[in-house]
JSON list of C-alpha atoms in Angstrom, two decimals:
[
{"chain": "A", "resi": 1, "resn": "ALA", "atom": "CA", "xyz": [0.08, 0.02, 0.08]},
{"chain": "A", "resi": 2, "resn": "GLN", "atom": "CA", "xyz": [1.11, 3.59, -0.67]},
{"chain": "A", "resi": 3, "resn": "THR", "atom": "CA", "xyz": [1.75, 5.82, 2.20]},
{"chain": "A", "resi": 4, "resn": "VAL", "atom": "CA", "xyz": [2.01, 9.79, 2.41]},
{"chain": "A", "resi": 5, "resn": "THR", "atom": "CA", "xyz": [3.68, 11.52, 5.14]},
{"chain": "A", "resi": 6, "resn": "GLN", "atom": "CA", "xyz": [3.48, 14.92, 6.42]},
{"chain": "A", "resi": 7, "resn": "SER", "atom": "CA", "xyz": [5.71, 15.61, 9.36]},
{"chain": "A", "resi": 8, "resn": "GLN", "atom": "CA", "xyz": [4.74, 19.18, 10.20]},
{"chain": "A", "resi": 9, "resn": "PRO", "atom": "CA", "xyz": [1.35, 19.16, 11.65]},
{"chain": "A", "resi": 10, "resn": "GLU", "atom": "CA", "xyz": [1.30, 23.00, 12.02]},
{"chain": "A", "resi": 11, "resn": "MET", "atom": "CA", "xyz": [3.36, 25.95, 10.42]},
{"chain": "A", "resi": 12, "resn": "SER", "atom": "CA", "xyz": [3.47, 29.77, 10.75]},
{"chain": "A", "resi": 13, "resn": "VAL", "atom": "CA", "xyz": [4.74, 32.39, 8.35]},
{"chain": "A", "resi": 14, "resn": "GLN", "atom": "CA", "xyz": [4.62, 35.91, 8.09]},
{"chain": "A", "resi": 15, "resn": "GLU", "atom": "CA", "xyz": [2.84, 37.63, 5.41]},
{"chain": "A", "resi": 16, "resn": "ALA", "atom": "CA", "xyz": [4.71, 38.11, 2.13]},
{"chain": "A", "resi": 17, "resn": "GLU", "atom": "CA", "xyz": [7.43, 35.57, 3.17]},
{"chain": "A", "resi": 18, "resn": "THR", "atom": "CA", "xyz": [8.04, 32.17, 1.76]},
{"chain": "A", "resi": 19, "resn": "VAL", "atom": "CA", "xyz": [7.23, 28.83, 3.36]},
{"chain": "A", "resi": 20, "resn": "THR", "atom": "CA", "xyz": [7.88, 25.25, 2.48]},
{"chain": "A", "resi": 21, "resn": "LEU", "atom": "CA", "xyz": [5.58, 22.47, 3.36]},
{"chain": "A", "resi": 22, "resn": "SER", "atom": "CA", "xyz": [6.93, 18.78, 3.46]},
{"chain": "A", "resi": 23, "resn": "CYS", "atom": "CA", "xyz": [5.67, 15.43, 1.97]},
{"chain": "A", "resi": 24, "resn": "THR", "atom": "CA", "xyz": [7.17, 12.08, 1.58]},
{"chain": "A", "resi": 25, "resn": "TYR", "atom": "CA", "xyz": [5.54, 9.00, 0.27]},
{"chain": "A", "resi": 26, "resn": "ASP", "atom": "CA", "xyz": [6.34, 5.53, -0.05]},
{"chain": "A", "resi": 27, "resn": "THR", "atom": "CA", "xyz": [5.45, 3.48, -3.34]},
{"chain": "A", "resi": 28, "resn": "SER", "atom": "CA", "xyz": [7.09, 0.83, -5.46]},
{"chain": "A", "resi": 29, "resn": "GLU", "atom": "CA", "xyz": [5.19, 2.16, -8.57]},
{"chain": "A", "resi": 30, "resn": "ASN", "atom": "CA", "xyz": [7.25, 4.15, -11.02]},
{"chain": "A", "resi": 31, "resn": "ASN", "atom": "CA", "xyz": [4.51, 6.27, -12.73]},
{"chain": "A", "resi": 32, "resn": "TYR", "atom": "CA", "xyz": [2.21, 8.24, -10.69]},
{"chain": "A", "resi": 33, "resn": "TYR", "atom": "CA", "xyz": [0.75, 11.58, -9.88]},
{"chain": "A", "resi": 34, "resn": "LEU", "atom": "CA", "xyz": [1.22, 13.82, -6.96]},
{"chain": "A", "resi": 35, "resn": "PHE", "atom": "CA", "xyz": [-1.17, 16.63, -5.50]},
{"chain": "A", "resi": 36, "resn": "TRP", "atom": "CA", "xyz": [-1.26, 19.37, -3.13]},
{"chain": "A", "resi": 37, "resn": "TYR", "atom": "CA", "xyz": [-4.75, 20.36, -1.74]},
{"chain": "A", "resi": 38, "resn": "LYS", "atom": "CA", "xyz": [-5.76, 23.37, 0.13]},
{"chain": "A", "resi": 39, "resn": "GLN", "atom": "CA", "xyz": [-8.54, 23.39, 2.60]},
{"chain": "A", "resi": 40, "resn": "PRO", "atom": "CA", "xyz": [-9.51, 26.85, 4.02]},
{"chain": "A", "resi": 41, "resn": "PRO", "atom": "CA", "xyz": [-11.95, 27.23, 6.83]},
{"chain": "A", "resi": 42, "resn": "SER", "atom": "CA", "xyz": [-14.74, 26.96, 4.56]},
{"chain": "A", "resi": 43, "resn": "ARG", "atom": "CA", "xyz": [-13.80, 23.29, 4.37]},
{"chain": "A", "resi": 44, "resn": "GLN", "atom": "CA", "xyz": [-13.64, 23.09, 0.51]},
{"chain": "A", "resi": 45, "resn": "MET", "atom": "CA", "xyz": [-11.04, 21.22, -0.84]},
{"chain": "A", "resi": 46, "resn": "ILE", "atom": "CA", "xyz": [-9.27, 23.01, -3.43]},
{"chain": "A", "resi": 47, "resn": "LEU", "atom": "CA", "xyz": [-6.28, 21.82, -6.15]},
{"chain": "A", "resi": 48, "resn": "VAL", "atom": "CA", "xyz": [-3.25, 23.80, -5.75]},
{"chain": "A", "resi": 49, "resn": "ILE", "atom": "CA", "xyz": [-0.73, 21.91, -7.83]},
{"chain": "A", "resi": 50, "resn": "ARG", "atom": "CA", "xyz": [-0.16, 18.61, -9.36]},
{"chain": "A", "resi": 51, "resn": "GLN", "atom": "CA", "xyz": [3.07, 16.88, -10.82]},
{"chain": "A", "resi": 52, "resn": "GLU", "atom": "CA", "xyz": [3.23, 13.70, -13.02]},
{"chain": "A", "resi": 53, "resn": "ALA", "atom": "CA", "xyz": [6.06, 11.50, -12.04]},
{"chain": "A", "resi": 54, "resn": "TYR", "atom": "CA", "xyz": [7.46, 10.95, -15.20]},
{"chain": "A", "resi": 55, "resn": "LYS", "atom": "CA", "xyz": [8.17, 14.80, -15.79]},
{"chain": "A", "resi": 56, "resn": "GLN", "atom": "CA", "xyz": [11.53, 15.96, -14.24]},
{"chain": "A", "resi": 57, "resn": "GLN", "atom": "CA", "xyz": [10.47, 19.51, -14.49]},
{"chain": "A", "resi": 58, "resn": "ASN", "atom": "CA", "xyz": [8.94, 21.02, -11.31]},
{"chain": "A", "resi": 59, "resn": "ALA", "atom": "CA", "xyz": [5.26, 22.11, -11.60]},
{"chain": "A", "resi": 60, "resn": "THR", "atom": "CA", "xyz": [4.72, 25.90, -10.87]},
{"chain": "A", "resi": 61, "resn": "GLU", "atom": "CA", "xyz": [1.31, 27.68, -10.48]},
{"chain": "A", "resi": 62, "resn": "ASN", "atom": "CA", "xyz": [1.66, 31.38, -9.63]},
{"chain": "A", "resi": 63, "resn": "ARG", "atom": "CA", "xyz": [2.94, 31.62, -6.20]},
{"chain": "A", "resi": 64, "resn": "PHE", "atom": "CA", "xyz": [3.03, 27.86, -5.68]},
{"chain": "A", "resi": 65, "resn": "SER", "atom": "CA", "xyz": [5.76, 25.63, -6.90]},
{"chain": "A", "resi": 66, "resn": "VAL", "atom": "CA", "xyz": [6.82, 22.22, -5.88]},
{"chain": "A", "resi": 67, "resn": "ASN", "atom": "CA", "xyz": [10.27, 20.53, -5.38]},
{"chain": "A", "resi": 68, "resn": "PHE", "atom": "CA", "xyz": [9.64, 16.80, -6.56]},
{"chain": "A", "resi": 69, "resn": "GLN", "atom": "CA", "xyz": [12.59, 14.56, -5.71]},
{"chain": "A", "resi": 70, "resn": "LYS", "atom": "CA", "xyz": [11.66, 11.16, -7.22]},
{"chain": "A", "resi": 71, "resn": "ALA", "atom": "CA", "xyz": [14.61, 9.28, -5.90]},
{"chain": "A", "resi": 72, "resn": "ALA", "atom": "CA", "xyz": [14.00, 10.59, -2.32]},
{"chain": "A", "resi": 73, "resn": "LYS", "atom": "CA", "xyz": [10.17, 10.01, -2.68]},
{"chain": "A", "resi": 74, "resn": "SER", "atom": "CA", "xyz": [9.84, 13.84, -1.77]},
{"chain": "A", "resi": 75, "resn": "PHE", "atom": "CA", "xyz": [7.26, 16.32, -2.90]},
{"chain": "A", "resi": 76, "resn": "SER", "atom": "CA", "xyz": [7.50, 19.60, -0.94]},
{"chain": "A", "resi": 77, "resn": "LEU", "atom": "CA", "xyz": [5.49, 22.77, -1.65]},
{"chain": "A", "resi": 78, "resn": "LYS", "atom": "CA", "xyz": [6.70, 26.10, -1.71]},
{"chain": "A", "resi": 79, "resn": "ILE", "atom": "CA", "xyz": [4.41, 29.11, -1.24]},
{"chain": "A", "resi": 80, "resn": "SER", "atom": "CA", "xyz": [6.22, 32.52, -2.06]},
{"chain": "A", "resi": 81, "resn": "ASP", "atom": "CA", "xyz": [4.76, 35.92, -1.05]},
{"chain": "A", "resi": 82, "resn": "SER", "atom": "CA", "xyz": [2.48, 34.25, 1.33]},
{"chain": "A", "resi": 83, "resn": "GLN", "atom": "CA", "xyz": [-0.91, 35.87, 1.55]},
{"chain": "A", "resi": 84, "resn": "LEU", "atom": "CA", "xyz": [-3.42, 36.11, 4.40]},
{"chain": "A", "resi": 85, "resn": "GLY", "atom": "CA", "xyz": [-5.61, 33.95, 2.12]},
{"chain": "A", "resi": 86, "resn": "ASP", "atom": "CA", "xyz": [-3.20, 31.10, 2.16]},
{"chain": "A", "resi": 87, "resn": "THR", "atom": "CA", "xyz": [-4.12, 30.26, 5.66]},
{"chain": "A", "resi": 88, "resn": "ALA", "atom": "CA", "xyz": [-5.72, 26.81, 5.58]},
{"chain": "A", "resi": 89, "resn": "MET", "atom": "CA", "xyz": [-4.81, 23.16, 5.87]},
{"chain": "A", "resi": 90, "resn": "TYR", "atom": "CA", "xyz": [-2.63, 21.74, 3.11]},
{"chain": "A", "resi": 91, "resn": "PHE", "atom": "CA", "xyz": [-3.00, 17.99, 2.25]},
{"chain": "A", "resi": 92, "resn": "CYS", "atom": "CA", "xyz": [-0.48, 16.17, -0.21]},
{"chain": "A", "resi": 93, "resn": "ALA", "atom": "CA", "xyz": [-2.04, 13.34, -2.15]},
{"chain": "A", "resi": 94, "resn": "PHE", "atom": "CA", "xyz": [-0.79, 10.49, -4.21]},
{"chain": "A", "resi": 95, "resn": "MET", "atom": "CA", "xyz": [-2.45, 8.45, -7.10]},
{"chain": "A", "resi": 96, "resn": "LYS", "atom": "CA", "xyz": [-1.15, 5.64, -9.03]},
{"chain": "A", "resi": 97, "resn": "LEU", "atom": "CA", "xyz": [-1.23, 6.25, -12.80]},
{"chain": "A", "resi": 98, "resn": "TYR", "atom": "CA", "xyz": [-4.61, 4.75, -14.30]},
{"chain": "A", "resi": 99, "resn": "ASN", "atom": "CA", "xyz": [-5.77, 3.94, -10.70]},
{"chain": "A", "resi": 100, "resn": "PHE", "atom": "CA", "xyz": [-8.36, 6.62, -10.86]},
{"chain": "A", "resi": 101, "resn": "ASN", "atom": "CA", "xyz": [-10.22, 6.00, -7.70]},
{"chain": "A", "resi": 102, "resn": "LYS", "atom": "CA", "xyz": [-7.22, 5.35, -5.20]},
{"chain": "A", "resi": 103, "resn": "PHE", "atom": "CA", "xyz": [-5.97, 8.74, -3.87]},
{"chain": "A", "resi": 104, "resn": "TYR", "atom": "CA", "xyz": [-3.98, 8.47, -0.87]},
{"chain": "A", "resi": 105, "resn": "PHE", "atom": "CA", "xyz": [-3.82, 11.55, 1.49]},
{"chain": "A", "resi": 106, "resn": "GLY", "atom": "CA", "xyz": [-1.21, 12.66, 3.97]},
{"chain": "A", "resi": 107, "resn": "SER", "atom": "CA", "xyz": [-2.36, 13.92, 7.31]},
{"chain": "A", "resi": 108, "resn": "GLY", "atom": "CA", "xyz": [-2.36, 17.62, 6.47]},
{"chain": "A", "resi": 109, "resn": "THR", "atom": "CA", "xyz": [-0.17, 20.70, 7.61]},
{"chain": "A", "resi": 110, "resn": "LYS", "atom": "CA", "xyz": [-2.32, 23.51, 8.86]},
{"chain": "A", "resi": 111, "resn": "LEU", "atom": "CA", "xyz": [-0.63, 26.79, 7.71]},
{"chain": "A", "resi": 112, "resn": "ASN", "atom": "CA", "xyz": [-1.17, 30.01, 9.56]},
{"chain": "A", "resi": 113, "resn": "VAL", "atom": "CA", "xyz": [-0.11, 33.36, 7.87]},
{"chain": "A", "resi": 114, "resn": "LYS", "atom": "CA", "xyz": [0.10, 36.13, 9.94]},
{"chain": "A", "resi": 115, "resn": "PRO", "atom": "CA", "xyz": [-0.05, 39.76, 9.26]},
{"chain": "B", "resi": 1, "resn": "GLU", "atom": "CA", "xyz": [-21.57, 25.56, -13.11]},
{"chain": "B", "resi": 2, "resn": "ALA", "atom": "CA", "xyz": [-19.61, 22.19, -12.79]},
{"chain": "B", "resi": 3, "resn": "GLN", "atom": "CA", "xyz": [-19.77, 21.07, -9.29]},
{"chain": "B", "resi": 4, "resn": "VAL", "atom": "CA", "xyz": [-20.57, 18.30, -6.89]},
{"chain": "B", "resi": 5, "resn": "THR", "atom": "CA", "xyz": [-23.23, 18.72, -4.24]},
{"chain": "B", "resi": 6, "resn": "GLN", "atom": "CA", "xyz": [-23.73, 17.02, -0.94]},
{"chain": "B", "resi": 7, "resn": "ASN", "atom": "CA", "xyz": [-26.51, 17.19, 1.42]},
{"chain": "B", "resi": 8, "resn": "PRO", "atom": "CA", "xyz": [-27.11, 17.59, 4.22]},
{"chain": "B", "resi": 9, "resn": "ARG", "atom": "CA", "xyz": [-24.08, 19.90, 4.86]},
{"chain": "B", "resi": 10, "resn": "TYR", "atom": "CA", "xyz": [-24.55, 19.25, 8.68]},
{"chain": "B", "resi": 11, "resn": "LEU", "atom": "CA", "xyz": [-26.22, 16.50, 10.58]},
{"chain": "B", "resi": 12, "resn": "ILE", "atom": "CA", "xyz": [-26.59, 15.79, 14.26]},
{"chain": "B", "resi": 13, "resn": "THR", "atom": "CA", "xyz": [-28.19, 12.04, 14.82]},
{"chain": "B", "resi": 14, "resn": "VAL", "atom": "CA", "xyz": [-28.35, 9.38, 17.43]},
{"chain": "B", "resi": 15, "resn": "THR", "atom": "CA", "xyz": [-27.02, 6.22, 17.68]},
{"chain": "B", "resi": 16, "resn": "GLY", "atom": "CA", "xyz": [-28.61, 3.65, 15.52]},
{"chain": "B", "resi": 17, "resn": "LYS", "atom": "CA", "xyz": [-30.81, 6.02, 13.44]},
{"chain": "B", "resi": 18, "resn": "LYS", "atom": "CA", "xyz": [-30.30, 5.24, 9.70]},
{"chain": "B", "resi": 19, "resn": "LEU", "atom": "CA", "xyz": [-29.24, 8.14, 7.56]},
{"chain": "B", "resi": 20, "resn": "THR", "atom": "CA", "xyz": [-28.35, 8.94, 3.90]},
{"chain": "B", "resi": 21, "resn": "VAL", "atom": "CA", "xyz": [-25.87, 11.58, 2.78]},
{"chain": "B", "resi": 22, "resn": "THR", "atom": "CA", "xyz": [-26.61, 12.46, -0.83]},
{"chain": "B", "resi": 23, "resn": "CYS", "atom": "CA", "xyz": [-23.88, 13.15, -3.52]},
{"chain": "B", "resi": 24, "resn": "SER", "atom": "CA", "xyz": [-24.50, 14.41, -7.02]},
{"chain": "B", "resi": 25, "resn": "GLN", "atom": "CA", "xyz": [-22.17, 15.52, -9.71]},
{"chain": "B", "resi": 26, "resn": "ASN", "atom": "CA", "xyz": [-23.24, 17.37, -12.93]},
{"chain": "B", "resi": 27, "resn": "MET", "atom": "CA", "xyz": [-19.91, 16.68, -14.80]},
{"chain": "B", "resi": 28, "resn": "ASN", "atom": "CA", "xyz": [-20.67, 13.16, -16.20]},
{"chain": "B", "resi": 29, "resn": "HIS", "atom": "CA", "xyz": [-17.69, 11.72, -14.47]},
{"chain": "B", "resi": 30, "resn": "GLU", "atom": "CA", "xyz": [-17.59, 8.14, -14.30]},
{"chain": "B", "resi": 31, "resn": "TYR", "atom": "CA", "xyz": [-15.54, 7.76, -11.00]},
{"chain": "B", "resi": 32, "resn": "MET", "atom": "CA", "xyz": [-16.83, 8.91, -7.71]},
{"chain": "B", "resi": 33, "resn": "SER", "atom": "CA", "xyz": [-15.56, 8.37, -4.12]},
{"chain": "B", "resi": 34, "resn": "TRP", "atom": "CA", "xyz": [-16.56, 9.10, -0.59]},
{"chain": "B", "resi": 35, "resn": "TYR", "atom": "CA", "xyz": [-13.81, 10.05, 2.15]},
{"chain": "B", "resi": 36, "resn": "ARG", "atom": "CA", "xyz": [-13.98, 10.61, 5.77]},
{"chain": "B", "resi": 37, "resn": "GLN", "atom": "CA", "xyz": [-11.67, 13.27, 7.33]},
{"chain": "B", "resi": 38, "resn": "ASP", "atom": "CA", "xyz": [-10.34, 13.11, 10.97]},
{"chain": "B", "resi": 39, "resn": "PRO", "atom": "CA", "xyz": [-7.87, 15.28, 12.80]},
{"chain": "B", "resi": 40, "resn": "GLY", "atom": "CA", "xyz": [-4.58, 13.67, 12.41]},
{"chain": "B", "resi": 41, "resn": "LEU", "atom": "CA", "xyz": [-5.56, 11.10, 9.85]},
{"chain": "B", "resi": 42, "resn": "GLY", "atom": "CA", "xyz": [-6.26, 13.22, 6.75]},
{"chain": "B", "resi": 43, "resn": "LEU", "atom": "CA", "xyz": [-8.72, 11.75, 4.32]},
{"chain": "B", "resi": 44, "resn": "ARG", "atom": "CA", "xyz": [-9.32, 8.14, 3.99]},
{"chain": "B", "resi": 45, "resn": "GLN", "atom": "CA", "xyz": [-11.22, 6.58, 1.34]},
{"chain": "B", "resi": 46, "resn": "ILE", "atom": "CA", "xyz": [-14.63, 4.74, 2.32]},
{"chain": "B", "resi": 47, "resn": "TYR", "atom": "CA", "xyz": [-16.14, 3.49, -0.82]},
{"chain": "B", "resi": 48, "resn": "TYR", "atom": "CA", "xyz": [-15.53, 4.16, -4.74]},
{"chain": "B", "resi": 49, "resn": "SER", "atom": "CA", "xyz": [-17.52, 3.59, -7.78]},
{"chain": "B", "resi": 50, "resn": "MET", "atom": "CA", "xyz": [-16.14, 3.25, -11.43]},
{"chain": "B", "resi": 51, "resn": "ASN", "atom": "CA", "xyz": [-19.30, 3.54, -13.01]},
{"chain": "B", "resi": 52, "resn": "VAL", "atom": "CA", "xyz": [-23.17, 2.62, -12.70]},
{"chain": "B", "resi": 53, "resn": "GLU", "atom": "CA", "xyz": [-23.64, -0.47, -10.64]},
{"chain": "B", "resi": 54, "resn": "VAL", "atom": "CA", "xyz": [-19.88, -0.85, -10.05]},
{"chain": "B", "resi": 55, "resn": "THR", "atom": "CA", "xyz": [-18.43, -0.30, -6.53]},
{"chain": "B", "resi": 56, "resn": "ASP", "atom": "CA", "xyz": [-15.81, -1.42, -4.21]},
{"chain": "B", "resi": 57, "resn": "LYS", "atom": "CA", "xyz": [-14.67, -1.06, -0.86]},
{"chain": "B", "resi": 58, "resn": "GLY", "atom": "CA", "xyz": [-11.87, 1.66, 0.24]},
{"chain": "B", "resi": 59, "resn": "ASP", "atom": "CA", "xyz": [-9.71, 1.63, 3.11]},
{"chain": "B", "resi": 60, "resn": "VAL", "atom": "CA", "xyz": [-12.32, 2.06, 5.86]},
{"chain": "B", "resi": 61, "resn": "PRO", "atom": "CA", "xyz": [-15.58, 0.88, 4.61]},
{"chain": "B", "resi": 62, "resn": "GLU", "atom": "CA", "xyz": [-16.85, -0.76, 7.82]},
{"chain": "B", "resi": 63, "resn": "GLY", "atom": "CA", "xyz": [-20.35, 0.63, 8.98]},
{"chain": "B", "resi": 64, "resn": "TYR", "atom": "CA", "xyz": [-21.17, 2.16, 5.64]},
{"chain": "B", "resi": 65, "resn": "LYS", "atom": "CA", "xyz": [-22.85, 1.17, 2.39]},
{"chain": "B", "resi": 66, "resn": "VAL", "atom": "CA", "xyz": [-23.04, 2.89, -1.08]},
{"chain": "B", "resi": 67, "resn": "SER", "atom": "CA", "xyz": [-25.20, 2.40, -4.20]},
{"chain": "B", "resi": 68, "resn": "ARG", "atom": "CA", "xyz": [-24.73, 3.98, -7.76]},
{"chain": "B", "resi": 69, "resn": "LYS", "atom": "CA", "xyz": [-27.90, 3.47, -9.61]},
{"chain": "B", "resi": 70, "resn": "GLU", "atom": "CA", "xyz": [-27.48, 6.54, -11.96]},
{"chain": "B", "resi": 71, "resn": "LYS", "atom": "CA", "xyz": [-24.39, 8.11, -13.16]},
{"chain": "B", "resi": 72, "resn": "ARG", "atom": "CA", "xyz": [-24.69, 11.34, -11.30]},
{"chain": "B", "resi": 73, "resn": "ASN", "atom": "CA", "xyz": [-25.63, 10.24, -7.79]},
{"chain": "B", "resi": 74, "resn": "PHE", "atom": "CA", "xyz": [-23.34, 8.22, -5.33]},
{"chain": "B", "resi": 75, "resn": "PRO", "atom": "CA", "xyz": [-25.22, 8.38, -1.83]},
{"chain": "B", "resi": 76, "resn": "LEU", "atom": "CA", "xyz": [-23.56, 7.30, 1.54]},
{"chain": "B", "resi": 77, "resn": "ILE", "atom": "CA", "xyz": [-25.59, 4.99, 3.79]},
{"chain": "B", "resi": 78, "resn": "LEU", "atom": "CA", "xyz": [-25.02, 4.45, 7.42]},
{"chain": "B", "resi": 79, "resn": "GLU", "atom": "CA", "xyz": [-27.43, 1.99, 8.52]},
{"chain": "B", "resi": 80, "resn": "SER", "atom": "CA", "xyz": [-26.72, 1.98, 12.16]},
{"chain": "B", "resi": 81, "resn": "PRO", "atom": "CA", "xyz": [-24.51, 5.13, 12.88]},
{"chain": "B", "resi": 82, "resn": "SER", "atom": "CA", "xyz": [-22.04, 4.87, 15.66]},
{"chain": "B", "resi": 83, "resn": "PRO", "atom": "CA", "xyz": [-20.30, 7.61, 17.61]},
{"chain": "B", "resi": 84, "resn": "ASN", "atom": "CA", "xyz": [-17.14, 6.56, 15.80]},
{"chain": "B", "resi": 85, "resn": "GLN", "atom": "CA", "xyz": [-18.59, 7.55, 12.82]},
{"chain": "B", "resi": 86, "resn": "THR", "atom": "CA", "xyz": [-18.71, 11.12, 14.01]},
{"chain": "B", "resi": 87, "resn": "SER", "atom": "CA", "xyz": [-16.53, 12.94, 10.98]},
{"chain": "B", "resi": 88, "resn": "LEU", "atom": "CA", "xyz": [-16.49, 15.21, 8.05]},
{"chain": "B", "resi": 89, "resn": "TYR", "atom": "CA", "xyz": [-17.31, 13.68, 5.02]},
{"chain": "B", "resi": 90, "resn": "PHE", "atom": "CA", "xyz": [-16.33, 14.48, 1.49]},
{"chain": "B", "resi": 91, "resn": "CYS", "atom": "CA", "xyz": [-17.80, 13.06, -1.69]},
{"chain": "B", "resi": 92, "resn": "ALA", "atom": "CA", "xyz": [-15.61, 13.38, -4.79]},
{"chain": "B", "resi": 93, "resn": "SER", "atom": "CA", "xyz": [-15.72, 12.76, -8.64]},
{"chain": "B", "resi": 94, "resn": "THR", "atom": "CA", "xyz": [-12.82, 12.37, -10.93]},
{"chain": "B", "resi": 95, "resn": "ARG", "atom": "CA", "xyz": [-12.23, 13.62, -14.38]},
{"chain": "B", "resi": 96, "resn": "LEU", "atom": "CA", "xyz": [-10.46, 11.19, -16.88]},
{"chain": "B", "resi": 97, "resn": "ALA", "atom": "CA", "xyz": [-8.30, 13.65, -18.62]},
{"chain": "B", "resi": 98, "resn": "ALA", "atom": "CA", "xyz": [-4.54, 14.76, -18.08]},
{"chain": "B", "resi": 99, "resn": "TYR", "atom": "CA", "xyz": [-3.83, 14.82, -14.29]},
{"chain": "B", "resi": 100, "resn": "ASN", "atom": "CA", "xyz": [-7.01, 13.19, -13.23]},
{"chain": "B", "resi": 101, "resn": "GLU", "atom": "CA", "xyz": [-8.10, 15.84, -10.93]},
{"chain": "B", "resi": 102, "resn": "GLN", "atom": "CA", "xyz": [-10.68, 14.92, -8.12]},
{"chain": "B", "resi": 103, "resn": "PHE", "atom": "CA", "xyz": [-13.54, 17.15, -7.84]},
{"chain": "B", "resi": 104, "resn": "PHE", "atom": "CA", "xyz": [-14.51, 17.59, -4.09]},
{"chain": "B", "resi": 105, "resn": "GLY", "atom": "CA", "xyz": [-18.09, 18.38, -2.72]},
{"chain": "B", "resi": 106, "resn": "PRO", "atom": "CA", "xyz": [-18.58, 21.00, -0.10]},
{"chain": "B", "resi": 107, "resn": "GLY", "atom": "CA", "xyz": [-18.40, 18.49, 2.76]},
{"chain": "B", "resi": 108, "resn": "THR", "atom": "CA", "xyz": [-20.81, 17.00, 5.37]},
{"chain": "B", "resi": 109, "resn": "ARG", "atom": "CA", "xyz": [-20.27, 17.42, 9.10]},
{"chain": "B", "resi": 110, "resn": "LEU", "atom": "CA", "xyz": [-21.72, 14.35, 10.95]},
{"chain": "B", "resi": 111, "resn": "THR", "atom": "CA", "xyz": [-22.11, 14.10, 14.57]},
{"chain": "B", "resi": 112, "resn": "VAL", "atom": "CA", "xyz": [-23.60, 10.76, 16.09]},
{"chain": "B", "resi": 113, "resn": "LEU", "atom": "CA", "xyz": [-24.67, 10.97, 19.72]}
]
């Protein structure tokens, strides 16, 4: 079975600064997808960024970028120029290629952005 | 608007009283799932469905049932709820395109007394 580990239960960052959230995963698969989801106080799950394992280039979406290290099975999320609206729970998730129903989630990291 | 809807959003009930949480998607997605979210555990999959009349257990199926009689609907049934099923529940549907993104419903907060 796949496991996803987020070792930081809670983090804080000052507005406008940069913060990195960690995620590691365990799998014997070679092809898979990785995701970061954001859950604000509204509880809605929002996709932040995604990465295909066969792509070496790290994904970037505006202020959000990832550092994908396949050999180390690491998938960290970097948030640049943090904003108050980034305050949320962040979940890392893993999905095997073509196994569309099986998403494995980490336990989450609560990010507090302070003014 | 493309969306996944769940009802009710909040529910307080008592042990043993059967309940159903509805889930509906308007995106014609084949794949749908139910998750429960508990503090420190993240989201864990309860059941999933690959198409009409095709369902299978996820990681924590005990105490739950599902059905998929129509493509758009995927209700979650608790026939005899217990306090350990107090949780936040999410329904999700999956788009079979690049990146296989899951679309989530707004969540249902269930309390079983």
